[in-house]
Each structure stands twice: as C-alpha cells, then as structure tokens.
Coordinates of C-alpha atoms in Angstrom, one line a residue:
M1 CA 3.6 -33.8 6.4
T2 CA 4.8 -30.0 6.3
A3 CA 5.0 -28.3 9.3
K4 CA 2.5 -25.0 9.4
T5 CA 4.3 -21.7 9.7
P6 CA 3.8 -19.9 12.9
A7 CA 1.6 -16.7 12.8
P8 CA 4.0 -14.0 13.1
S9 CA 4.1 -11.9 16.0
D10 CA 6.0 -8.8 15.0
V11 CA 3.5 -7.7 12.2
A12 CA 0.8 -4.9 13.2
I13 CA -2.0 -5.1 10.7
I14 CA -3.5 -1.9 10.0
T15 CA -7.1 -1.0 8.3
V16 CA -8.8 2.3 7.8
S17 CA -12.4 2.4 8.4
Y18 CA -15.0 4.8 6.8
N19 CA -18.5 3.8 7.3
S20 CA -17.2 0.2 6.8
S21 CA -18.5 -1.5 9.7
A22 CA -20.4 -4.2 7.2
Q23 CA -17.2 -5.1 5.8
L24 CA -15.0 -5.1 9.1
A25 CA -16.5 -8.4 10.6
D26 CA -15.1 -10.7 8.1
F27 CA -12.0 -8.7 7.5
L28 CA -11.1 -8.6 11.2
A29 CA -12.1 -12.5 11.6
S30 CA -9.4 -13.2 9.1
A31 CA -7.1 -10.6 10.4
V32 CA -6.8 -12.3 13.8
K33 CA -6.2 -15.7 12.4
S34 CA -3.3 -14.6 10.6
V35 CA -1.2 -12.9 13.4
A36 CA -0.3 -14.4 16.7
S37 CA -2.4 -12.2 18.9
P38 CA -5.6 -10.0 18.2
S39 CA -3.5 -7.0 19.7
Q40 CA -1.5 -7.0 16.2
V41 CA -4.7 -5.8 14.6
F42 CA -5.6 -2.0 14.4
V43 CA -8.4 -0.3 13.1
V44 CA -8.2 3.5 12.3
D45 CA -11.5 5.1 12.1
N46 CA -12.1 8.1 9.8
N47 CA -15.0 9.8 11.9
S48 CA -17.7 7.5 10.7
A49 CA -21.2 7.6 11.2
D50 CA -21.2 3.7 12.3
I51 CA -18.3 4.4 14.7
D52 CA -20.6 2.8 17.4
I53 CA -21.0 -0.7 15.6
T54 CA -17.1 -0.5 14.9
E55 CA -16.5 0.0 18.4
K56 CA -18.6 -3.0 19.5
L57 CA -17.0 -5.3 17.1
T58 CA -13.3 -4.4 17.9
K59 CA -14.0 -4.6 21.7
K60 CA -15.6 -7.9 20.9
L61 CA -12.5 -9.2 19.0
G62 CA -9.9 -7.9 21.2
V63 CA -8.3 -5.8 18.2
N64 CA -7.4 -2.0 18.8
L65 CA -9.4 1.1 17.3
L66 CA -8.0 4.4 16.9
K67 CA -10.8 6.9 16.5
L68 CA -10.1 9.9 14.5
D69 CA -12.1 13.4 15.0
K70 CA -12.3 13.8 11.0
N71 CA -11.6 12.0 8.1
V72 CA -8.1 12.4 7.3
G73 CA -8.0 10.1 4.0
Y74 CA -6.7 6.7 3.6
G75 CA -2.8 7.3 4.0
S76 CA -2.9 9.9 6.6
A77 CA -5.2 7.4 8.6
V78 CA -2.5 4.9 8.5
N79 CA 0.3 7.4 9.2
K80 CA -1.5 8.6 12.5
A81 CA -1.7 4.7 13.6
V82 CA 2.2 3.7 13.4
P83 CA 3.7 6.2 16.0
V84 CA 1.4 4.6 18.7
L85 CA 2.1 1.1 17.7
P86 CA 4.0 -0.9 20.4
A87 CA 7.8 -1.1 19.7
E88 CA 8.0 -4.9 19.2
F89 CA 5.8 -4.4 15.8
T90 CA 8.6 -3.9 13.3
S91 CA 6.6 -4.6 10.3
L92 CA 3.3 -3.3 9.0
L93 CA 0.6 -4.8 6.8
V94 CA -1.8 -2.2 5.6
C95 CA -5.0 -3.6 4.2
N96 CA -8.5 -2.5 3.1
P97 CA -11.2 -3.5 5.2
D98 CA -13.3 -4.9 2.4
S99 CA -10.5 -7.8 1.9
E100 CA -10.1 -11.2 3.2
L101 CA -6.6 -12.0 4.5
N102 CA -4.9 -15.3 5.4
P103 CA -2.0 -16.5 7.6
E104 CA 0.1 -17.6 4.5
T105 CA -0.3 -14.2 3.0
V106 CA 0.7 -12.4 6.2
S107 CA 3.6 -14.4 6.7
A108 CA 5.1 -14.4 3.2
L109 CA 4.9 -10.4 2.9
R110 CA 6.4 -10.0 6.3
S111 CA 9.4 -12.2 5.1
A112 CA 9.7 -10.5 1.9
V113 CA 10.1 -7.0 3.5
Q114 CA 12.9 -8.3 5.8
D115 CA 15.1 -8.0 2.8
N116 CA 17.0 -4.9 3.3
K117 CA 16.9 -4.0 -0.4
V118 CA 12.9 -4.4 -0.6
G119 CA 10.6 -1.4 -0.1
V120 CA 6.9 -2.4 0.0
A121 CA 5.9 -6.0 -1.2
G122 CA 2.2 -6.9 -2.3
P123 CA 0.2 -10.2 -3.1
R124 CA -1.8 -11.3 -5.8
I125 CA -5.2 -9.6 -5.4
Y126 CA -8.4 -11.7 -6.7
N127 CA -11.6 -9.6 -7.5
E128 CA -14.7 -10.6 -5.9
D129 CA -15.6 -12.3 -9.3
G130 CA -12.1 -14.1 -9.1
S131 CA -10.5 -12.2 -11.8
V132 CA -7.0 -11.1 -11.0
Y133 CA -6.3 -7.1 -10.3
P134 CA -3.5 -5.7 -11.8
S135 CA -2.2 -4.5 -8.4
A136 CA 1.5 -4.3 -9.5
R137 CA 2.1 -1.7 -12.2
S138 CA 4.6 0.5 -13.5
I139 CA 5.4 4.0 -12.4
P140 CA 3.0 6.6 -14.1
S141 CA 5.1 8.8 -16.8
I142 CA 4.1 11.3 -19.1
R143 CA 3.8 8.8 -21.9
N144 CA 2.4 5.6 -20.3
G145 CA 0.3 7.5 -17.4
V146 CA -1.0 10.0 -19.4
G147 CA -1.8 8.0 -22.4
H148 CA -3.6 5.3 -20.1
A149 CA -5.7 8.2 -18.4
L150 CA -6.9 9.4 -21.8
F151 CA -7.4 6.1 -23.8
A152 CA -7.9 3.5 -21.3
N153 CA -11.9 3.6 -21.7
I154 CA -12.1 4.2 -25.5
W155 CA -9.0 2.2 -26.9
L156 CA -8.7 -0.9 -24.9
S157 CA -5.5 -2.3 -26.5
N158 CA -3.7 0.9 -26.6
P159 CA 0.0 0.6 -25.9
W160 CA 0.1 3.0 -23.2
T161 CA -2.1 1.2 -20.6
K162 CA -0.1 -2.0 -21.8
S163 CA 2.9 -0.4 -20.5
Y164 CA 1.3 1.2 -17.7
L165 CA -0.5 -1.8 -16.5
S166 CA 2.8 -3.9 -17.0
E167 CA 2.2 -7.8 -16.9
A168 CA 3.5 -8.1 -13.2
H169 CA 0.2 -9.1 -12.1
L170 CA 0.2 -12.0 -14.7
Q171 CA 3.3 -13.5 -13.1
N172 CA 3.4 -16.6 -10.9
K173 CA 6.8 -15.9 -9.1
S174 CA 7.9 -12.9 -7.2
V175 CA 8.9 -10.0 -9.4
S176 CA 9.9 -6.4 -9.3
T177 CA 7.5 -3.7 -10.0
G178 CA 7.2 0.0 -9.9
W179 CA 4.3 0.2 -7.3
V180 CA 1.8 -2.2 -5.3
S181 CA -1.5 -1.5 -4.4
G182 CA -2.4 -0.1 -1.1
A183 CA -5.3 -2.4 -0.9
C184 CA -2.7 -4.8 0.6
L185 CA 1.0 -4.0 1.1
A186 CA 3.8 -4.9 3.7
V187 CA 6.5 -2.7 4.7
R188 CA 9.4 -2.4 7.4
R189 CA 8.0 -0.1 10.0
D190 CA 11.6 1.6 10.4
L191 CA 11.6 2.4 6.4
F192 CA 8.2 3.6 6.5
T193 CA 8.8 6.1 9.2
Q194 CA 12.3 6.9 7.7
V195 CA 10.6 8.3 4.3
G196 CA 7.8 9.9 6.4
G197 CA 5.1 7.3 5.6
F198 CA 2.1 8.0 3.0
D199 CA 2.4 11.6 1.9
D200 CA -0.6 13.4 3.6
H201 CA -1.3 15.4 0.6
Y202 CA -3.0 12.7 -1.1
F203 CA -6.5 12.0 0.5
M204 CA -7.1 9.2 -1.5
Y205 CA -5.6 7.1 -4.4
F206 CA -2.1 7.1 -5.4
E207 CA -0.4 7.4 -2.0
D208 CA 0.6 3.8 -3.1
V209 CA 2.1 5.1 -6.2
D210 CA 4.1 7.9 -4.8
L211 CA 5.5 5.4 -1.9
G212 CA 6.7 3.1 -4.7
Y213 CA 8.1 6.0 -6.4
R214 CA 9.8 7.4 -3.6
L215 CA 11.3 4.0 -2.3
G216 CA 12.4 3.3 -5.8
K217 CA 14.1 6.5 -6.3
L218 CA 16.2 5.6 -3.1
G219 CA 17.1 2.3 -4.7
Y220 CA 14.6 -0.1 -2.9
N221 CA 13.1 -3.2 -4.9
N222 CA 9.3 -2.9 -4.6
L223 CA 8.2 -6.7 -5.0
Y224 CA 5.2 -8.4 -6.2
V225 CA 4.6 -11.8 -4.4
P226 CA 1.9 -13.8 -6.6
E227 CA 2.6 -17.0 -4.5
V228 CA 0.1 -15.7 -2.0
S229 CA -2.9 -13.6 -2.4
I230 CA -6.1 -12.0 -0.9
T231 CA -9.7 -11.1 -2.1
H232 CA -10.5 -7.9 -2.5
I233 CA -14.3 -6.6 -3.0
G234 CA -13.2 -2.8 -3.7
G235 CA -14.6 0.2 -2.8
E236 CA -17.8 -0.6 -0.5
S237 CA -17.4 2.5 1.4
T238 CA -17.0 4.8 -1.6
K239 CA -19.9 3.2 -4.1
A240 CA -22.6 5.7 -2.9
I241 CA -20.5 8.7 -3.7
K242 CA -18.9 7.6 -7.0
K243 CA -18.6 11.1 -8.7
T244 CA -16.9 12.6 -5.3
M245 CA -14.4 9.6 -5.8
L246 CA -13.8 10.4 -9.3
R247 CA -12.9 13.9 -8.6
I248 CA -10.5 12.8 -5.8
H249 CA -8.9 10.4 -8.0
H250 CA -8.2 12.8 -11.0
E251 CA -6.8 15.3 -8.3
S252 CA -4.4 12.7 -6.7
A253 CA -3.5 11.8 -10.1
M254 CA -2.7 15.4 -11.2
R255 CA -0.5 15.9 -7.7
F256 CA 1.5 13.0 -8.7
I257 CA 2.4 14.4 -11.9
Q258 CA 3.3 17.6 -10.3
V259 CA 5.5 15.9 -7.9
K260 CA 7.2 13.7 -10.4
Y261 CA 7.7 16.7 -13.2
K262 CA 8.5 19.6 -11.2
G263 CA 10.1 23.0 -12.5
I264 CA 9.0 25.7 -14.8
L265 CA 10.3 23.8 -18.0
W266 CA 7.5 21.2 -17.4
A267 CA 4.8 23.8 -16.7
P268 CA 3.4 23.7 -20.3
V269 CA 3.0 19.8 -20.0
R270 CA 1.3 20.0 -16.8
G271 CA -1.1 22.4 -18.4
V272 CA -1.9 20.1 -21.1
I273 CA -2.2 17.1 -18.7
R274 CA -4.6 18.9 -16.4
L275 CA -6.8 19.6 -19.0
G276 CA -6.8 16.2 -20.3
L277 CA -7.5 15.0 -16.9
A278 CA -10.5 17.6 -16.3
L279 CA -12.0 16.2 -19.8
R280 CA -11.5 12.7 -18.6
F281 CA -13.1 13.3 -15.2
W282 CA -16.1 15.3 -16.9
L283 CA -16.6 12.3 -19.2
Q284 CA -16.5 9.7 -16.5
A285 CA -18.6 11.6 -14.1
K286 CA -21.2 12.0 -16.9
K287 CA -21.3 8.4 -17.3
A288 CA -21.4 7.7 -13.8
T289 CA -24.7 9.9 -13.5
T290 CA -26.3 8.3 -16.4

C-alpha cells in the first residue's frame, strides 16, 4: 500500500473573491484539505458587496481574509497578498474561487516549481462538463495571436488558433509551454517577487500570459502538469457583466501586444491590430446582447 503524501506546509493558497461567496464555500473546503493548516489559505476580497458572507465563512474555516477597499483586479489582488504572507510560505498556488482543489494537485505543483529552472506550473483543468480546458498555450504572436483573435469564432479549424492553443493540454505527461492559465498556477514566492508579480496594468485577463512571457524571456521553463487536475466552473462572478468582461479582455489583449511589440517600427502593425480587436469586440458584444 502506497503511503499518502503529507500535505505541504510551505505553500500559501491565494484566491481572489469578487462577489464570489456562493462559490467560496466549496473551494475553501477543498483548499483546507490540500494543505497542512487552514492558515495557509488566503482570500483577497476586491471590495465585494457580499463581504459579510465571505467574512463569516473564512472565520468559520480558520482561513485568512484580506479586505481591499476597492476592486483592483485579479493580478493586483494577488500581488497585495504576497508581501503579508508569513515567511515560511515559500511557494504560492494561485487559484480561482470557482474551482475545486485536491491534495495531489497542490503537492505536485509545489514539487514542480522547486526546480530552479521552472517558472510557473499549472495542472490539467477540467470544465464543468468534463471537457479539458486548453489551459497551456503558446505565447501570442502577431501571427498566431491575431489570427486566433480574428478567426477563432468563424473558422474553427484555422491554423493560427491551432498554433496558439497548441496541443500541450492534450498531453498526459508534463510538458513545457508558453504560459499556463491563472485559473490555477504555482510559482516560487521568491521568483514571483523577483519579477514583480503580476503586471498591475492588467485588470483582468492576460496577466497570466504576461507572467509566462516574462519568465520565458528570463530563461525559465513554464510547465504544464496534466498528471494532476482541478475542476473549474469558470466566470461565475462575471457572467452578469459579460459585455464589460469582453471589453476588458480585448483591452488586455491589446496591452500585451503593446508590451511585446514595442517601438515606432511596430506602430503601424499595432494600429491594424487595434482596429481588428475593436471589430472583434463589437461583433462579440453584439452577439452577447442578442
């Protein structure tokens, strides 16, 4: 009989809540079972209307709550939690509150990032219907990123989407990838701090792409670990404001293009991409309201 792997005591689990109290109960129940102590779990609340419910829940379970006085976005909320963590928490696991964790996943991701060559590591992510979410992808480029953005919804088999999504999420063994989804990722605390954490300029979306890109440029290997998994319902706190989230997503995509393709020589290309993303947003927003 194989001995059960002890729950790690040096990992801090960080989740960001924005009117997410309905999902937090199940998430926190799974999180506290995945580490040695409930004190390793941290909820950062982005000035939610349901903060009273969240406060009662975190107090009942013995997990930590950091209340912010305004909604600073996903990555920025994570960034605010890291400096206040006790020193013994040397690894971070960032996870959405509408997910379900398990001890094997937390332990495996923690172990993966102990390799000094690894930047971030993420698990296989199952959607609520049991399908696999493409959570490990290539870094967007002018070719694959823009092609995917413009044609993914009208030409499903287009080559740019295939290149961008890659086939990493279809693998059954750990494999290198451009970036892993911020819905669940692990990183060493010292490395996260060294690179400045998530870029605060991304309110939501693309902060994970940007982090993977920056770590890759520094020579780190971003790792997809499909041997372990989580289940992610996805977007529960944003479904009611879908048009706003679409706008933020497209703004974040444009910011990443501006970060990756700097300088005056790229200005005409950035202009064309901006127009293309604006058109895509208009089409998707129109579809969302009909």
